[in-house]
mmCIF file of C-alpha atoms in Angstrom:
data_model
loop_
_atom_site.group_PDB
_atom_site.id
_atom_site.type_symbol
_atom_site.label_atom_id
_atom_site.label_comp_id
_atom_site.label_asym_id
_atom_site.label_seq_id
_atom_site.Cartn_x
_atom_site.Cartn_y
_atom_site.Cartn_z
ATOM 1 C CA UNK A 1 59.765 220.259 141.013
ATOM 2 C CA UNK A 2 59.817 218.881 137.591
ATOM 3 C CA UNK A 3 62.564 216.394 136.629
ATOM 4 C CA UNK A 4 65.010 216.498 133.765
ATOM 5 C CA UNK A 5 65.836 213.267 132.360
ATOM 6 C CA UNK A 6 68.799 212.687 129.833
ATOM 7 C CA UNK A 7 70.167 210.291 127.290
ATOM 8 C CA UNK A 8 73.692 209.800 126.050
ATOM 9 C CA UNK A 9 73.050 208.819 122.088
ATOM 10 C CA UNK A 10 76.706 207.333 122.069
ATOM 11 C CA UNK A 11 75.707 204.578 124.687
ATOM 12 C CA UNK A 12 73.953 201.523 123.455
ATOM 13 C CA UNK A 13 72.455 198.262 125.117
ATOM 14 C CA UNK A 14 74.476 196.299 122.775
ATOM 15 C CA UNK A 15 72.355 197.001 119.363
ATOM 16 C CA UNK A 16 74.011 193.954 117.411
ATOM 17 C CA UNK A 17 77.942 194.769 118.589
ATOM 18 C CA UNK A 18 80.106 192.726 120.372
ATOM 19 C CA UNK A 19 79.377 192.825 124.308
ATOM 20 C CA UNK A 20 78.786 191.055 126.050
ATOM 21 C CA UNK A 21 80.545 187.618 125.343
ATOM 22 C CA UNK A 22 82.390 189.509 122.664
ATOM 23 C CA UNK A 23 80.367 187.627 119.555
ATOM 24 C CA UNK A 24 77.092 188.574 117.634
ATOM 25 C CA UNK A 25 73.451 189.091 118.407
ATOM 26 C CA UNK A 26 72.907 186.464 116.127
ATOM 27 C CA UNK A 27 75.529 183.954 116.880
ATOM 28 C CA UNK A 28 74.674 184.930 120.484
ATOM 29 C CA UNK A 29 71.095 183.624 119.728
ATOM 30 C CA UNK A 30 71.779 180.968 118.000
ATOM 31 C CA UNK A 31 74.058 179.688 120.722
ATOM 32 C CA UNK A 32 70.855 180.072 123.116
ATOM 33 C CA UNK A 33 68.896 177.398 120.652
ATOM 34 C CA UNK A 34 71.883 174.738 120.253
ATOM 35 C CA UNK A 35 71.371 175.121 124.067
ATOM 36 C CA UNK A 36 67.930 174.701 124.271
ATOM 37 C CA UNK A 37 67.916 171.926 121.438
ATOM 38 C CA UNK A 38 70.820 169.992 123.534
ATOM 39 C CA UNK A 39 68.526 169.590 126.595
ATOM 40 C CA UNK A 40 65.420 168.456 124.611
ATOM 41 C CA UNK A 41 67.383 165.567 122.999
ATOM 42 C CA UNK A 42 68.995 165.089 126.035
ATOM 43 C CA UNK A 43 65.646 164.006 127.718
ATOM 44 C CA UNK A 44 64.372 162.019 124.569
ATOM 45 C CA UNK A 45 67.612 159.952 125.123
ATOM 46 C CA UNK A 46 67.662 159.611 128.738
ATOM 47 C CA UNK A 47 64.032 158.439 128.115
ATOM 48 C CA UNK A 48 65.183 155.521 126.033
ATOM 49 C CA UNK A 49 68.092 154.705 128.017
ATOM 50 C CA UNK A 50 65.876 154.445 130.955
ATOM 51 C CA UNK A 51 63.022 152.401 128.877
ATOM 52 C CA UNK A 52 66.288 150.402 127.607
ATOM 53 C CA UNK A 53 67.485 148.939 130.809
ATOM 54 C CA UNK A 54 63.853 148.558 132.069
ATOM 55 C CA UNK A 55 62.970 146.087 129.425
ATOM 56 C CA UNK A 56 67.086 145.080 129.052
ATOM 57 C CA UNK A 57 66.133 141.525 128.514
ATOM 58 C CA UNK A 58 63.561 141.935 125.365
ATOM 59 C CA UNK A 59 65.241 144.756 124.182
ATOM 60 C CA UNK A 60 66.062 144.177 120.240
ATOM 61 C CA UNK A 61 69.767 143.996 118.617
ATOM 62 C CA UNK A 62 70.789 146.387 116.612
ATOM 63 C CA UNK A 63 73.023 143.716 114.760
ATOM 64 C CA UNK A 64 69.816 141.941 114.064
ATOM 65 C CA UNK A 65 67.648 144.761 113.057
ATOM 66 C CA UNK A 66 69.897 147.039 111.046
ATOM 67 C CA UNK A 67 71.560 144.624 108.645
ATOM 68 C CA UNK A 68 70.555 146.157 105.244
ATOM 69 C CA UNK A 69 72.769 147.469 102.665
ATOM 70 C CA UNK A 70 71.735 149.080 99.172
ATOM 71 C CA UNK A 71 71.576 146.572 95.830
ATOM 72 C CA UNK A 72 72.557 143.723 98.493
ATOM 73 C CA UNK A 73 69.802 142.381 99.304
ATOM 74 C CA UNK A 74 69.602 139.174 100.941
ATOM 75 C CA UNK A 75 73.617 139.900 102.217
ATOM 76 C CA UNK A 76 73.845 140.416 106.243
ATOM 77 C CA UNK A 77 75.954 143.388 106.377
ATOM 78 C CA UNK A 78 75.079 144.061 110.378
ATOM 79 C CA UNK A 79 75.655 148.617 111.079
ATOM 80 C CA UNK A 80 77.413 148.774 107.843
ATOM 81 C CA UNK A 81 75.394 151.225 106.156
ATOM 82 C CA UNK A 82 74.689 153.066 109.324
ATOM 83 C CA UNK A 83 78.318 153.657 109.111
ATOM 84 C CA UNK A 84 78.304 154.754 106.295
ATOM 85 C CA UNK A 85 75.762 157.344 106.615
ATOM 86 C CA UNK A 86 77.512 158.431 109.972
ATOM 87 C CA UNK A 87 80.988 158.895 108.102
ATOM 88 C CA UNK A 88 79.142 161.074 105.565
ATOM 89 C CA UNK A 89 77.448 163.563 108.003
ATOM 90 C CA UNK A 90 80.837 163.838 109.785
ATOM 91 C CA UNK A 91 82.604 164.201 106.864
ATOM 92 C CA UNK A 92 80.006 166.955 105.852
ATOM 93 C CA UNK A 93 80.928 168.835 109.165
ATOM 94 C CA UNK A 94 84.401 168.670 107.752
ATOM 95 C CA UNK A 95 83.754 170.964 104.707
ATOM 96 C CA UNK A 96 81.476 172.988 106.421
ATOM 97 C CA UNK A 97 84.033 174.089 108.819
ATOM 98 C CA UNK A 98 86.445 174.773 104.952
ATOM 99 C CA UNK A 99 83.440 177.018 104.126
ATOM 100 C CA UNK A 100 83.454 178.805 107.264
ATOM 101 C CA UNK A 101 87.277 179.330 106.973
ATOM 102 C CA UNK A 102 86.960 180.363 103.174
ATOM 103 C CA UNK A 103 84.304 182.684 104.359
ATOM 104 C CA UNK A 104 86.998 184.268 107.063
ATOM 105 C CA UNK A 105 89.519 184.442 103.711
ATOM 106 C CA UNK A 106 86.093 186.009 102.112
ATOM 107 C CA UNK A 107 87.182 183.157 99.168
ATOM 108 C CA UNK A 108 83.947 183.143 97.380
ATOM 109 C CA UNK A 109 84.916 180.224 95.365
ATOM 110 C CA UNK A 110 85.638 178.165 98.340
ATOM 111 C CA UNK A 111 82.534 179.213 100.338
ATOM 112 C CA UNK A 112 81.124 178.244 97.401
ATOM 113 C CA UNK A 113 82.476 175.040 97.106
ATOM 114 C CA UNK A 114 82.665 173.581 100.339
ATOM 115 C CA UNK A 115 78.544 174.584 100.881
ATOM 116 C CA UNK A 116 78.086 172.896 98.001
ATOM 117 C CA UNK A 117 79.752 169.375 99.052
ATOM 118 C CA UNK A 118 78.020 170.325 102.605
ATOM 119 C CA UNK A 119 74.265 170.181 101.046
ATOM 120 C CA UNK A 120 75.068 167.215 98.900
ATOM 121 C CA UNK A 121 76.368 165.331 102.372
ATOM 122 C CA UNK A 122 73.598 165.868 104.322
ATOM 123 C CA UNK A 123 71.012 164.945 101.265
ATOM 124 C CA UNK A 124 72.623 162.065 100.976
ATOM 125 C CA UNK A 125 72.109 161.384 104.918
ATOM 126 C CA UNK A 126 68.338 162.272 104.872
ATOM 127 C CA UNK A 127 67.969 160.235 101.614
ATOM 128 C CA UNK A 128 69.485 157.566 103.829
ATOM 129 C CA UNK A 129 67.593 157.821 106.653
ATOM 130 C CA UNK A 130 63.969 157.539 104.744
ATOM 131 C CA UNK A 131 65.448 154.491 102.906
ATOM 132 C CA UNK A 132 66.563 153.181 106.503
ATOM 133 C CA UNK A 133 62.838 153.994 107.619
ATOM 134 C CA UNK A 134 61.356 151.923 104.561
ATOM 135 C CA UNK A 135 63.609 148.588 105.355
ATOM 136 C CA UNK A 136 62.340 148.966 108.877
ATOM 137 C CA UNK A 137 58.811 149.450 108.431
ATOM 138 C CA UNK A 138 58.606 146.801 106.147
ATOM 139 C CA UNK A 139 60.549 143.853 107.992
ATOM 140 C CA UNK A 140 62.494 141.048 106.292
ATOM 141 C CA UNK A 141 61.683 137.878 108.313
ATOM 142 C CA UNK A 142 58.127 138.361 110.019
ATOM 143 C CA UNK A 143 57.289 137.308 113.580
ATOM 144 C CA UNK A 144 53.794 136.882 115.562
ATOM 145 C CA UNK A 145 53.414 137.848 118.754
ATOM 146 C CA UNK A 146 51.456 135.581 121.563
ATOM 147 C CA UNK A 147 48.379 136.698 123.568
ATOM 148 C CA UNK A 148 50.462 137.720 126.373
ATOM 149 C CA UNK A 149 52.652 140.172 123.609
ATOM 150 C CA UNK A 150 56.035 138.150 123.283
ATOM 151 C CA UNK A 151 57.428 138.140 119.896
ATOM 152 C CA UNK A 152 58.706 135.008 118.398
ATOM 153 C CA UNK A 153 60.954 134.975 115.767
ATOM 154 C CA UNK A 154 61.576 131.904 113.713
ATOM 155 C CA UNK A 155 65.095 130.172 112.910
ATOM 156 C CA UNK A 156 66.368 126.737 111.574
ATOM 157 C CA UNK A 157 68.254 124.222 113.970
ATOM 158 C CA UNK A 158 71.873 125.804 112.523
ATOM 159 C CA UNK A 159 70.088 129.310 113.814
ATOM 160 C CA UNK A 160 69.635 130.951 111.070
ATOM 161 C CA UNK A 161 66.813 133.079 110.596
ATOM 162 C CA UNK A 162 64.188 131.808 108.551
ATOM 163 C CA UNK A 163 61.385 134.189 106.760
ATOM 164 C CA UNK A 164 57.689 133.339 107.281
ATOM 165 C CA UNK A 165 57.355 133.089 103.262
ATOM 166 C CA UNK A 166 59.544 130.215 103.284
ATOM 167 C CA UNK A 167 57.171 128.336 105.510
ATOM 168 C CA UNK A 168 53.604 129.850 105.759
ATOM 169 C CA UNK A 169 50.982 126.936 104.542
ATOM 170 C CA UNK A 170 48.638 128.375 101.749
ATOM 171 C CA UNK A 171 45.475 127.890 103.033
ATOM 172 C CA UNK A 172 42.549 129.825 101.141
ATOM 173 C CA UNK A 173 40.629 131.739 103.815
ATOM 174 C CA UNK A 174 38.189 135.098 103.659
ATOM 175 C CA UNK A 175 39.746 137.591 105.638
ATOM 176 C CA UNK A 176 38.723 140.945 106.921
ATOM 177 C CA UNK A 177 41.168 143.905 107.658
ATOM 178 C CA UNK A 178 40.282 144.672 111.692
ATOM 179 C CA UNK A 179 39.482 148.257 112.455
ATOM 180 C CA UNK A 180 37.288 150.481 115.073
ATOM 181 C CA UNK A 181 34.795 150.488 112.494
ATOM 182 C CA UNK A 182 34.407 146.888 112.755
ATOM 183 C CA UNK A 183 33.587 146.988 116.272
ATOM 184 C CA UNK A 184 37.127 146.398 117.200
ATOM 185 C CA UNK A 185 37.960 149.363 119.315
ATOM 186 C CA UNK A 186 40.829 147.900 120.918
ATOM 187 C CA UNK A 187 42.795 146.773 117.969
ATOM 188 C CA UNK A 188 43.207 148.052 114.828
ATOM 189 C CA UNK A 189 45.427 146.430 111.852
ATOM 190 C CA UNK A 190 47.117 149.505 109.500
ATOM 191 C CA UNK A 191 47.254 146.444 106.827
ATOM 192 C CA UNK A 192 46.153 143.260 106.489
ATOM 193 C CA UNK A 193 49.198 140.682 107.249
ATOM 194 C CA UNK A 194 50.499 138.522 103.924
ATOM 195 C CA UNK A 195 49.863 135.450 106.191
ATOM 196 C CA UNK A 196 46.809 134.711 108.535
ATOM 197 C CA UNK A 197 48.037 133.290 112.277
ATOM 198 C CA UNK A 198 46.729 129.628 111.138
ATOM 199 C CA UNK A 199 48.973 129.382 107.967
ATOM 200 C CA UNK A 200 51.976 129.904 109.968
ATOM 201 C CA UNK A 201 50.815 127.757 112.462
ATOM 202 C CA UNK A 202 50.201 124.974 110.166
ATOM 203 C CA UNK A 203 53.179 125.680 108.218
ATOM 204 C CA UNK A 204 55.999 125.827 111.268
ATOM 205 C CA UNK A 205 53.907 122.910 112.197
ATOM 206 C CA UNK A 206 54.954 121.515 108.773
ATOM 207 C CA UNK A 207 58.310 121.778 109.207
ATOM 208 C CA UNK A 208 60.584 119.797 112.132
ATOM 209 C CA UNK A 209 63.282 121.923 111.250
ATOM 210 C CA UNK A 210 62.181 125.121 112.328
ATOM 211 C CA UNK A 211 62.176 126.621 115.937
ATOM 212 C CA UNK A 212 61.093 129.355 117.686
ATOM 213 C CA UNK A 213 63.373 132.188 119.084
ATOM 214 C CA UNK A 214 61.829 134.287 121.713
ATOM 215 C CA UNK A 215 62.666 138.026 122.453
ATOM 216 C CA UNK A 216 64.433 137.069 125.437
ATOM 217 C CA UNK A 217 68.335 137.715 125.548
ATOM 218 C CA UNK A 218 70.402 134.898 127.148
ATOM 219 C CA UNK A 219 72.584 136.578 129.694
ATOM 220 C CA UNK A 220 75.368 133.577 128.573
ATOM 221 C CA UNK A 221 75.298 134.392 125.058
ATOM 222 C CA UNK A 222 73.956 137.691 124.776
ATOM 223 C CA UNK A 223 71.982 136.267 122.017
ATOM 224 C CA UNK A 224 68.034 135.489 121.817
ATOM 225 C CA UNK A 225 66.679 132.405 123.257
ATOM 226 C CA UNK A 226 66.481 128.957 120.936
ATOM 227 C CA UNK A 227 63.454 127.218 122.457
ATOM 228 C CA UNK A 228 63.933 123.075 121.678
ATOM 229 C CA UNK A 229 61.023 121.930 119.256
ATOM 230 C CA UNK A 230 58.684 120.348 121.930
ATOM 231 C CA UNK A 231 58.932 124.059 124.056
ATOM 232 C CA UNK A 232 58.249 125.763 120.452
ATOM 233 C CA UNK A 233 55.111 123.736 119.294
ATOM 234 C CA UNK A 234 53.504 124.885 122.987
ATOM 235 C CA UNK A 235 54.543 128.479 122.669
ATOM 236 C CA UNK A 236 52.941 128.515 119.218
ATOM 237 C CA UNK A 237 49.499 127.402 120.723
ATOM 238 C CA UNK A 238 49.144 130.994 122.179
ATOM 239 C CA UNK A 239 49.778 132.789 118.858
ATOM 240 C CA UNK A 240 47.254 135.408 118.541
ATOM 241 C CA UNK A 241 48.630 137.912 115.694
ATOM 242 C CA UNK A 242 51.211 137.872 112.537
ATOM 243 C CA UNK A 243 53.644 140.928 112.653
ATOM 244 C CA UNK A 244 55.464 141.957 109.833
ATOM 245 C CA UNK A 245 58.596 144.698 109.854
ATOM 246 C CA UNK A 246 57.518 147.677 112.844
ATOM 247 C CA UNK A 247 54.992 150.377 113.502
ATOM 248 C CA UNK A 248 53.581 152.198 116.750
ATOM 249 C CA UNK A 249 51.665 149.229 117.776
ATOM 250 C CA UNK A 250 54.225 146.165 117.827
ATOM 251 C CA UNK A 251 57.178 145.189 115.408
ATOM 252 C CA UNK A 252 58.678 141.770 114.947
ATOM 253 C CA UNK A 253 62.038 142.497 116.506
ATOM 254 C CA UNK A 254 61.343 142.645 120.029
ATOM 255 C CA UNK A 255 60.344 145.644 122.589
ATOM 256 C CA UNK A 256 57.363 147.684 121.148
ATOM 257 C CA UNK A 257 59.296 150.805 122.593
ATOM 258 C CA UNK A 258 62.481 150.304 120.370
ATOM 259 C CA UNK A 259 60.049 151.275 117.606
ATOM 260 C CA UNK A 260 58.745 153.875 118.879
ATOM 261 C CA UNK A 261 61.958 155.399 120.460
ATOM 262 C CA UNK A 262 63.315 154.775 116.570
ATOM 263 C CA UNK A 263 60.792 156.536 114.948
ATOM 264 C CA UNK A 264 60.350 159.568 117.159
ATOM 265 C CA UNK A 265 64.040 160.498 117.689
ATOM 266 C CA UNK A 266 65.479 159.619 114.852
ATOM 267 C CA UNK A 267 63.024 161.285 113.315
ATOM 268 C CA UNK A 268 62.960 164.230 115.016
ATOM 269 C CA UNK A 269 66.677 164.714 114.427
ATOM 270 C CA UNK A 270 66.169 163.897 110.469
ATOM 271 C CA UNK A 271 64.003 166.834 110.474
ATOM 272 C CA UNK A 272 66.889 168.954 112.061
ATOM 273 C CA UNK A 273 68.989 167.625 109.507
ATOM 274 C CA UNK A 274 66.660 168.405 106.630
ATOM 275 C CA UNK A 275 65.987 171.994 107.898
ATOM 276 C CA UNK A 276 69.639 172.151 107.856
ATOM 277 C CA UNK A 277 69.830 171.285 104.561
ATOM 278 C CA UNK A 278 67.153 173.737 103.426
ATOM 279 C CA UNK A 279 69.022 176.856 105.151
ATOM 280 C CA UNK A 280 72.313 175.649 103.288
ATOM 281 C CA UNK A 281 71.116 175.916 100.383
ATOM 282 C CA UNK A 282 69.115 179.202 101.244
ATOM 283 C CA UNK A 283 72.715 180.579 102.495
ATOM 284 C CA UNK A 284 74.460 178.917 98.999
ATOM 285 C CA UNK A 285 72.254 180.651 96.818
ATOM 286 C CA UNK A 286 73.381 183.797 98.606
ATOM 287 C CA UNK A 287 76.661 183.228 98.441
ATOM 288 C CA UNK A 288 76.702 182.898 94.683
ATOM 289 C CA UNK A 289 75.041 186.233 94.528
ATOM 290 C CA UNK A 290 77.787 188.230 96.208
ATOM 291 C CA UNK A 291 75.591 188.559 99.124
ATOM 292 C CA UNK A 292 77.730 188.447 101.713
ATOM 293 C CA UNK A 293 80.724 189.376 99.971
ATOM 294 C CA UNK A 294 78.864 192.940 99.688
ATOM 295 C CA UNK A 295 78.757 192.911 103.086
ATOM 296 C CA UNK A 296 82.383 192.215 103.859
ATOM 297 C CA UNK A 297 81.145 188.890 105.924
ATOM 298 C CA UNK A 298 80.239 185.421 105.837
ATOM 299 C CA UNK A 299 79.014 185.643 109.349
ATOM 300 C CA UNK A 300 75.458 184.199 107.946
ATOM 301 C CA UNK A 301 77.824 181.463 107.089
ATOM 302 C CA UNK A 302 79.696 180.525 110.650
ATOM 303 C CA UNK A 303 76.019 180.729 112.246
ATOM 304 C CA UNK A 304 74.682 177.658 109.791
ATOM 305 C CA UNK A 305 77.879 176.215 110.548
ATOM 306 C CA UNK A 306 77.245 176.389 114.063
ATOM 307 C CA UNK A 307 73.717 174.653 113.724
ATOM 308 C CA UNK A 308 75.325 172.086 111.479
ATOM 309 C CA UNK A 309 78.116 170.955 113.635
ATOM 310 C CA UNK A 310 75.721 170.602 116.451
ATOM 311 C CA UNK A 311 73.170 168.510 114.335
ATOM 312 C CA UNK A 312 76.017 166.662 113.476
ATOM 313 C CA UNK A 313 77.439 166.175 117.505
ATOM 314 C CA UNK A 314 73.633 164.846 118.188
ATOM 315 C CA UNK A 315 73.519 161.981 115.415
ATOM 316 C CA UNK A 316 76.502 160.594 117.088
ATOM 317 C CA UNK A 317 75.054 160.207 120.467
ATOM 318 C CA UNK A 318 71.990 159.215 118.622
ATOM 319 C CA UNK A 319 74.527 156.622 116.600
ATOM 320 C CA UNK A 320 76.097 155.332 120.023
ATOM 321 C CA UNK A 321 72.947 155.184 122.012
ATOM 322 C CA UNK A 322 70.492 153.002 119.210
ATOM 323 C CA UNK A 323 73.172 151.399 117.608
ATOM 324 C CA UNK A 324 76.714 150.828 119.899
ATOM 325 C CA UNK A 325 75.443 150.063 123.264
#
């Protein structure tokens, strides 16, 4: 008995229309990604605020560490241009959501205008970002780290931070950049430190001002630990390497995770922010060409908007976890 099988044309498994949350295939879809994206920072950050609180004690300040500013150098300005940049990305989330109203107007001229002040905000936050990188890479003060991998920072009696250029003896020496090709598989130097371990020895040993300040927090203070003079000149016996600003291996401001938790997420959410930027300006250039005014909707518009607002909702638990707590 054969079977007749047969189809209603007029009904439709959704094919782009509105069912069923009543919104677009492609806002639809790009709700499933902010999803998605959400939980994968959400475990890179519950990664660091577990490594955090394991290693609470040692863990670096961000006071300490982020204290540059642009064309001030030498000026402690402690989160001030991290604030800066933060303001900025929110502020671009501000005219993004103009442009998304202009584009519900269909006011070309404001779409227009508002994407425009939207790419130039988050430039200016990725532009910050790789400067941010730079100032941490390279370090300000210098450190070494002991054979058992504490970092000591240096200071005067008053506290203040003191830079190892200030004190490092000059003492003429051969030296020779350590890599696996040397036969040192288990250490590897991606330069060759400005000072060798025995100048800055010699030099802190130099100076009776200086003291050492170990990674350690004091619970009292909630500030590093001040060793006396006597308990500094025996923890500088065990120096074994000079560290200068941060990389994968070891930085001089404390934890060897906080560098690499920096690096990777921050970095990872740059890159969200510069993709952003590159589909603005993908979507601007169509807006100036009537693209979407053709099409009687800036729906291509509210979807970059959506990714935007999102990148922008991630930077500031990104802000609160590496720089507030």
């Amino acid at each position: 008995m054969a079977t007749t099988v047969t189809t209603d044309t007029d009904v439709k498994a959704w094919g782009g229309g509105t069912e069923p949350m009543k919104i677009s295939y492609g806002k639809m879809m790009m709700w499933f990604f902010i999803v998605s994206d959400a939980l994968t920072f959400s475990g890179f950050l519950a990664a660091y605020g577990f490594s955090r609180f394991k290693f609470i004690e040692t863990w670096p300040l961000a006071d300490e560490v982020f204290t540059h500013f642009p064309f001030m150098h030498g000026v402690p300005a402690p989160m001030y241009y991290v604030a800066l940049m933060t303001f900025i990305l929110i502020f671009s989330s501000v005219t993004m959501v103009l442009a998304v109203d202009a584009g519900h107007n269909m006011d070309k001229k404001k779409v227009t205008f508002y994407m425009f002040l939207t790419i130039i905000g988050g430039m200016i936050f990725v532009g910050s970002q790789a400067w941010e990188w730079k100032n941490f890479i390279k370090g300000e003060y210098g450190a070494v780290e002991t054979k058992g991998g504490s970092i000591l920072q240096f200071v005067d009696k008053s506290g203040k931070r003191v830079a190892l250029e200030a004190f490092a003896a000059d003492i003429p020496t051969e030296r020779v950049q350590d890599t696996k090709s040397t036969g040192i598989w288990f250490y590897g130097e991606g330069s060759i430190p400005t000072y060798s371990v025995e100048e800055v020895v010699e030099g802190f040993k130099a100076n009776d001002n200086l003291l050492v300040r170990t990674e350690v927090i004091d619970p009292k203070t909630k500030k590093k630990t001040t060793l006396s003079r006597e308990e500094s000149l025996k923890r500088m016996d065990g120096t074994k390497y000079v560290v200068e600003g941060a990389n994968l291996i070891r930085n001089e401001y404390g934890a060897k995770l906080f560098a690499n938790f920096f690096f990777f997420i921050t970095g990872f959410h740059g890159f969200h922010v510069f993709s952003g930027v590159m589909i603005n300006i993908l979507i601007f250039f169509n807006v100036i060409l009537g693209t979407y005014q053709k099409r009687g909707s800036y729906e291509m518009v509210e979807k970059v908007g959506l990714y935007w607002h999102f990148v922008d909702l991630v930077w500031v638990f990104v802000f609160t976890f590496f720089y507030l707590v």
